[in-house]
CSV table of C-alpha atoms and ligand atoms in Angstrom, one decimal:
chain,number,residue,atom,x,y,z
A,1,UNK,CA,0.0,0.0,0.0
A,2,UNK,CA,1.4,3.1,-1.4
A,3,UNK,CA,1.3,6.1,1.8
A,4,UNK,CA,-0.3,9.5,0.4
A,5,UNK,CA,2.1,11.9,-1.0
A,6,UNK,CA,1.3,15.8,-0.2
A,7,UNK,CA,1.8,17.2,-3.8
A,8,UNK,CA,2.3,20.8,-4.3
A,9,UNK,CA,-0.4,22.2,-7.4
A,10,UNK,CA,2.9,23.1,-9.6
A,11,UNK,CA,3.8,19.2,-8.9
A,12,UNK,CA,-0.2,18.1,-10.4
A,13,UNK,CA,0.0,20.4,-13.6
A,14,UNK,CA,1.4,20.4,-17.1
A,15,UNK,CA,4.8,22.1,-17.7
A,16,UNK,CA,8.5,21.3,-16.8
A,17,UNK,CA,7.6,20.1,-13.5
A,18,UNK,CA,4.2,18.3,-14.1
A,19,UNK,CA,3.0,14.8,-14.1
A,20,UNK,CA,3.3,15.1,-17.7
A,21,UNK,CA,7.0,15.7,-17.3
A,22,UNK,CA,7.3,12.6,-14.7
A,23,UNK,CA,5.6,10.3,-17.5
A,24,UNK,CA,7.5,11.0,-20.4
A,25,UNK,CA,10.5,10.2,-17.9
A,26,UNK,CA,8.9,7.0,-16.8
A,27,UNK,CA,8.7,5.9,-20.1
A,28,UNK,CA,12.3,6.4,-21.4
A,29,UNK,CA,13.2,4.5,-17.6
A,30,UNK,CA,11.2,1.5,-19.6
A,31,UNK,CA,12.7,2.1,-22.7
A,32,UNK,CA,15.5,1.6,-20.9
A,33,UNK,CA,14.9,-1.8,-19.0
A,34,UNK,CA,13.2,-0.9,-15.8
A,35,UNK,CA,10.2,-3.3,-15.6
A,36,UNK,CA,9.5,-3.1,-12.4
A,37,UNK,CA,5.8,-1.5,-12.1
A,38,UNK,CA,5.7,-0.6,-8.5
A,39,UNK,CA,9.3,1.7,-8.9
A,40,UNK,CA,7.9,3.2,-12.5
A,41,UNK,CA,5.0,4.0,-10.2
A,42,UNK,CA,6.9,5.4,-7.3
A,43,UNK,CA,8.8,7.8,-9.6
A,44,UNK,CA,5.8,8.8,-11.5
A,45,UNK,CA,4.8,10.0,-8.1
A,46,UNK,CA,7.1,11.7,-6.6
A,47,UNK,CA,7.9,15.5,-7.7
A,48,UNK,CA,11.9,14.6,-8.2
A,49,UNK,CA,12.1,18.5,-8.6
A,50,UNK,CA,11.4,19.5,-4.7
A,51,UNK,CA,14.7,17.8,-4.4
A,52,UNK,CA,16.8,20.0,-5.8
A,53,UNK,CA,17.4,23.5,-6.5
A,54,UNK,CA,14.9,25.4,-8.1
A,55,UNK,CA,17.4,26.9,-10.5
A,56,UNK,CA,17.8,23.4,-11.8
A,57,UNK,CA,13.8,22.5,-11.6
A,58,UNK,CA,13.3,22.5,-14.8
A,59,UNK,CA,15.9,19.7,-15.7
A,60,UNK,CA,14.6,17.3,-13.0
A,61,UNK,CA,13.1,15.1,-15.2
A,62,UNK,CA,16.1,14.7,-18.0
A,63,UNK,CA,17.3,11.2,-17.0
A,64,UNK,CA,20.9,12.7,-15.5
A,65,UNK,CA,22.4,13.4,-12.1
A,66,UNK,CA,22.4,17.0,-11.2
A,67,UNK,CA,24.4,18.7,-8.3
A,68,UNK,CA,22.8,19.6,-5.1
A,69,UNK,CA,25.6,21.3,-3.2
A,70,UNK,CA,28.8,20.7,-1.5
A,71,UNK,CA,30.2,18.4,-4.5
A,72,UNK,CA,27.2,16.1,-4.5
A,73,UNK,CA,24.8,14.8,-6.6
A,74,UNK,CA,21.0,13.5,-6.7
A,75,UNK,CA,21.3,10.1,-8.9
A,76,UNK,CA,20.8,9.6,-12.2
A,77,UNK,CA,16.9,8.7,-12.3
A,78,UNK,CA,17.6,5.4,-14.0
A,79,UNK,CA,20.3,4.3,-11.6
A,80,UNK,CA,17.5,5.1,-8.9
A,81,UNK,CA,15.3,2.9,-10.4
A,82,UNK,CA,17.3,0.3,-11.6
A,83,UNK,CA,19.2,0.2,-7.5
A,84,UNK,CA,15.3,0.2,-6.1
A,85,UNK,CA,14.5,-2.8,-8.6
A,86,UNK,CA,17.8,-4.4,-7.6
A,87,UNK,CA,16.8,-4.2,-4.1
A,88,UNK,CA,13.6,-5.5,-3.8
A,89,UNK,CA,13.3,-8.4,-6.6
A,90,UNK,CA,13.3,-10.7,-4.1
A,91,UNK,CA,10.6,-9.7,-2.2
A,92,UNK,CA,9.4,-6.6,-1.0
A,93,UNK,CA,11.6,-5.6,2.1
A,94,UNK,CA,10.1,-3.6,5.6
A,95,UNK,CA,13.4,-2.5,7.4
A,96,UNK,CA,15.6,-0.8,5.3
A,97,UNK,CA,18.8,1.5,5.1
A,98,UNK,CA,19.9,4.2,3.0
A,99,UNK,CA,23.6,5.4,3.3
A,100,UNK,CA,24.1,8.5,1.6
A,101,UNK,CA,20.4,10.6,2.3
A,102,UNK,CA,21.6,13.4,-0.3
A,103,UNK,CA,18.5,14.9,-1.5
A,104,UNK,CA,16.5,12.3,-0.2
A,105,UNK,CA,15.2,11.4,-4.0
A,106,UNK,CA,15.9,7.9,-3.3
A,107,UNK,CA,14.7,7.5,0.4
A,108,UNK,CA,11.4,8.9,-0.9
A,109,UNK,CA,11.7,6.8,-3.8
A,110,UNK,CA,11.6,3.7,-1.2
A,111,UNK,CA,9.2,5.1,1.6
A,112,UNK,CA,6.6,5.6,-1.3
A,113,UNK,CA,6.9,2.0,-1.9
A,114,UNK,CA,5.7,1.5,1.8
A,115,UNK,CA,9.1,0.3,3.1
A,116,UNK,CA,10.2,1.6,6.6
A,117,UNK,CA,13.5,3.7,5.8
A,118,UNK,CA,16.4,4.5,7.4
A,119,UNK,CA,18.6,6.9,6.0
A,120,UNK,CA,22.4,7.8,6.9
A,121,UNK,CA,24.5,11.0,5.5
A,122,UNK,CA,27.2,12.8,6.8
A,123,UNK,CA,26.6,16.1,5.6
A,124,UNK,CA,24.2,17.9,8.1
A,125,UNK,CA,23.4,20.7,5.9
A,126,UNK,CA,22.3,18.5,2.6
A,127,UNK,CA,20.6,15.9,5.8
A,128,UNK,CA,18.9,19.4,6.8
A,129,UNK,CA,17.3,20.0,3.2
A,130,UNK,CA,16.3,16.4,2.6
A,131,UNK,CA,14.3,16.5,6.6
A,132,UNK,CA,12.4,19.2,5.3
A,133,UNK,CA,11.8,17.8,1.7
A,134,UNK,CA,10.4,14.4,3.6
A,135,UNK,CA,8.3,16.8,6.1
A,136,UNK,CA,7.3,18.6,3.0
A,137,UNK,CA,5.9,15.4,1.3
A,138,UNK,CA,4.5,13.7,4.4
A,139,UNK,CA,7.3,11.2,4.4
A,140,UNK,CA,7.7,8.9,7.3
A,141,UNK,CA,11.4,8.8,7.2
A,142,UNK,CA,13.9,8.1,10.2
A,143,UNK,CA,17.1,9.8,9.2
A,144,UNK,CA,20.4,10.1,11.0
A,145,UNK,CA,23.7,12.4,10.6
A,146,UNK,CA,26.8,9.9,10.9
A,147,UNK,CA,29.4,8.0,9.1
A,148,UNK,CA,27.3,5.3,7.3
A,149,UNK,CA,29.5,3.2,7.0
A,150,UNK,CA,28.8,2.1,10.1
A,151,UNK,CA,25.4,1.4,9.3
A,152,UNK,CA,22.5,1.8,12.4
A,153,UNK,CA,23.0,-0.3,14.7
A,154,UNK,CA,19.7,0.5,17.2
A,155,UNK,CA,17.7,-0.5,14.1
A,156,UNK,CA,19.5,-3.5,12.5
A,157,UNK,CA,19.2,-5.8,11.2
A,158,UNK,CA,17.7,-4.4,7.8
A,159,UNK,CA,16.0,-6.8,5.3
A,160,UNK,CA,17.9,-4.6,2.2
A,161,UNK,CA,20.4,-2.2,2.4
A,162,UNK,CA,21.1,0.4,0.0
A,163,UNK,CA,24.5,2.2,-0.6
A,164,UNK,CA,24.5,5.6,-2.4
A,165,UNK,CA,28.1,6.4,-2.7
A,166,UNK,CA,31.2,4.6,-4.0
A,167,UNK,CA,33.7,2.2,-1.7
A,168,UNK,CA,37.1,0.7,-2.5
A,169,UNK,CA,35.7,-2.1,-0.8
A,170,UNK,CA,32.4,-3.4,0.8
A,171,UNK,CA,31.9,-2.3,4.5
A,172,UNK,CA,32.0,-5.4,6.4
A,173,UNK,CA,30.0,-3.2,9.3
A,174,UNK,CA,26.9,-3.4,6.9
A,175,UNK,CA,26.9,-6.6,5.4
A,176,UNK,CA,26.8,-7.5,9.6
A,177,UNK,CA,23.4,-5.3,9.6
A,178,UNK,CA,22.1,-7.5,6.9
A,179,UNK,CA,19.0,-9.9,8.0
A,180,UNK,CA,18.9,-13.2,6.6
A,181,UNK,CA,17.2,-13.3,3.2
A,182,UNK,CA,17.8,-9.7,3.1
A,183,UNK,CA,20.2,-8.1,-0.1
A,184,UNK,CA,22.5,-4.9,-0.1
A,185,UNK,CA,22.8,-2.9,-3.1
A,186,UNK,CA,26.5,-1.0,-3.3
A,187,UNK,CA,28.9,0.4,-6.0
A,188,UNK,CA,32.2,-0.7,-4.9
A,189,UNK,CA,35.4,-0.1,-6.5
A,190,UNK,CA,38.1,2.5,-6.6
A,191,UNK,CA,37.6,5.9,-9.4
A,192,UNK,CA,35.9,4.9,-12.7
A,193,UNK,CA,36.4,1.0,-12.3
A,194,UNK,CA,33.2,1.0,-9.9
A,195,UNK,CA,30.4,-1.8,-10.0
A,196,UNK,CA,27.2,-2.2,-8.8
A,197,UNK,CA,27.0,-5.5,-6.7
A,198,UNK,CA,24.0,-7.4,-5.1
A,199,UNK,CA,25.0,-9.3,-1.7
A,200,UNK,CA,22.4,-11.6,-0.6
A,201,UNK,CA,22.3,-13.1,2.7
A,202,UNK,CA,21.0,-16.7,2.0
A,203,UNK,CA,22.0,-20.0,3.7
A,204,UNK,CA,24.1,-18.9,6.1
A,205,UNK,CA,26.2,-17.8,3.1
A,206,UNK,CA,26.6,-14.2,0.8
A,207,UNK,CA,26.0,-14.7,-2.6
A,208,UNK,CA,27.3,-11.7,-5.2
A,209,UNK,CA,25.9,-10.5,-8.5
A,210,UNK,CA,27.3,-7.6,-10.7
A,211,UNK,CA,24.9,-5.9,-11.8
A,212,UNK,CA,27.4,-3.7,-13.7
A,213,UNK,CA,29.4,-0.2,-14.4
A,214,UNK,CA,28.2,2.7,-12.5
A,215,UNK,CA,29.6,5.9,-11.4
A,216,UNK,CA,28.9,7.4,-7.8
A,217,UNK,CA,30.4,10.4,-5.3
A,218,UNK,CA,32.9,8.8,-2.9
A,219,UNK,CA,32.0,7.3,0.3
A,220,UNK,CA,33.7,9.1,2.7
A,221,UNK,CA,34.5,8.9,6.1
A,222,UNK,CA,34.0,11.8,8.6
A,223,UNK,CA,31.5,14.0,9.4
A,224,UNK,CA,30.8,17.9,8.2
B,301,SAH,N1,20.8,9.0,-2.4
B,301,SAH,C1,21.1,10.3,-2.8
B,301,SAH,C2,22.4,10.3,-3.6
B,301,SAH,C3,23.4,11.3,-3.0
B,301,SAH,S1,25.0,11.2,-3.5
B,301,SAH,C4,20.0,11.0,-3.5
B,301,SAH,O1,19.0,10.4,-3.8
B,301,SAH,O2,20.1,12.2,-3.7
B,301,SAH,C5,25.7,10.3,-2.1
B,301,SAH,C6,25.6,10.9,-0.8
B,301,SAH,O3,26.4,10.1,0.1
B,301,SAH,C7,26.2,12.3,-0.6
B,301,SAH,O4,25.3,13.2,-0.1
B,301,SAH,C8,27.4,12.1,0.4
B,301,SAH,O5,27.6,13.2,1.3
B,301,SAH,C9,26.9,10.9,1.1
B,301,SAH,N2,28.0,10.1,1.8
B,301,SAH,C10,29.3,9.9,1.4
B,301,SAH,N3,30.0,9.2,2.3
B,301,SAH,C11,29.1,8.9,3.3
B,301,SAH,C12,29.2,8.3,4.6
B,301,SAH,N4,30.3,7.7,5.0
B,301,SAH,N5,28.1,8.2,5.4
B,301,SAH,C13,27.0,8.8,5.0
B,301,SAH,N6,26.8,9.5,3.8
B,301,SAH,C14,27.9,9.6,3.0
């Protein structure tokens, strides 16, 4: 069950920043290969536009990362998508965690598909804008300024686990937060040689899939 999104009019009507705008996107995402209904849905929904600046509003629905401040960037709509259907293929989580909140696009992304989320980011000012963007929207979304590499720990174990920015390596602290049967979504990988992988908890074993190239911010340690 899908919660109620609080649109704003502009977000209903025609124009740059209209429904109209959010379909044409959804369909070039299935031009593309997302099948998924329920995340073509989700981001038919939700205004990606409240999530960055307004200067920049009228390219929020161009499939392409834009900046939002202090070197970051929201994802590329079709990574979003294609991350989200990654994530919950094998059935739909409840507990999950974000690392990386930036905007917030993709926290919202998951929260409108009814999952309980749990978002991480070290920057407080960009964790300040994406509070009010979920408070703006009616979002229930527990959010958290700290290194997320360590995960949550109060809250884990998470049945899928999303990370938005790029490691050398996996963080063994989150692949502990996983819940059996649960799957972790990551780009790992130093500079342009990153990957996107799918861990899986099964059997008392981790299974791995590539899901292939991707490029993502750094994951960084430290707080600011
Ligand atoms: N999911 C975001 C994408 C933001 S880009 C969105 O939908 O907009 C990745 C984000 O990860 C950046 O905001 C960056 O500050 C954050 N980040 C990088 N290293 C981090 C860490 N160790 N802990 C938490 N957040 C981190």
């Amino acid at each position: 069950m899908m919660p109620k999104l609080t649109l704003q009019p502009a977000a209903r009507g025609l124009g740059m920043t209209g429904q109209r705008a959010r379909d044409r996107l959804v369909q070039r995402l299935r031009e593309q290969g997302i099948r998924d209904e329920r995340v073509l849905l989700a981001m038919a929904t939700l205004p990606r536009h409240q999530f960055i600046d307004e200067a920049l509003a009228s390219r929020a629905y161009e499939d392409t990362a834009l900046p939002i401040g202090r070197g970051q960037t929201i994802s590329q709509p079709w990574v979003v998508a294609r991350m989200t259907e990654a994530l919950i293929e094998h059935g739909l989580p409840r507990q999950v965690l974000e690392v990386g909140t930036g905007s917030g696009y993709q926290a919202a992304v998951l929260a409108t598909l009814g999952l309980q989320v749990h978002t991480v980011e070290r920057i407080e000012e960009l964790l300040r804008d994406a509070r009010r963007r979920f408070r703006q929207l009616g979002l229930d979304i527990r959010s958290r300024h700290d290194d997320g590499r360590l995960g949550w720990a109060e809250h884990a174990p998470f049945d899928a686990i999303l990370v938005t920015a790029g490691g050398a390596a996996l963080e063994p602290a989150l692949l502990g937060q996983l819940a059996e049967g649960g799957s972790l979504v990551a780009p790992v990988g130093a500079g342009t040689g990153q990957r996107l992988l799918r861990l899986r908890r099964v059997e008392g074993g981790i299974s791995e899939q590539d899901l292939g190239a991707v490029v993502f911010v750094p994951l960084l340690a430290g707080l600011c």
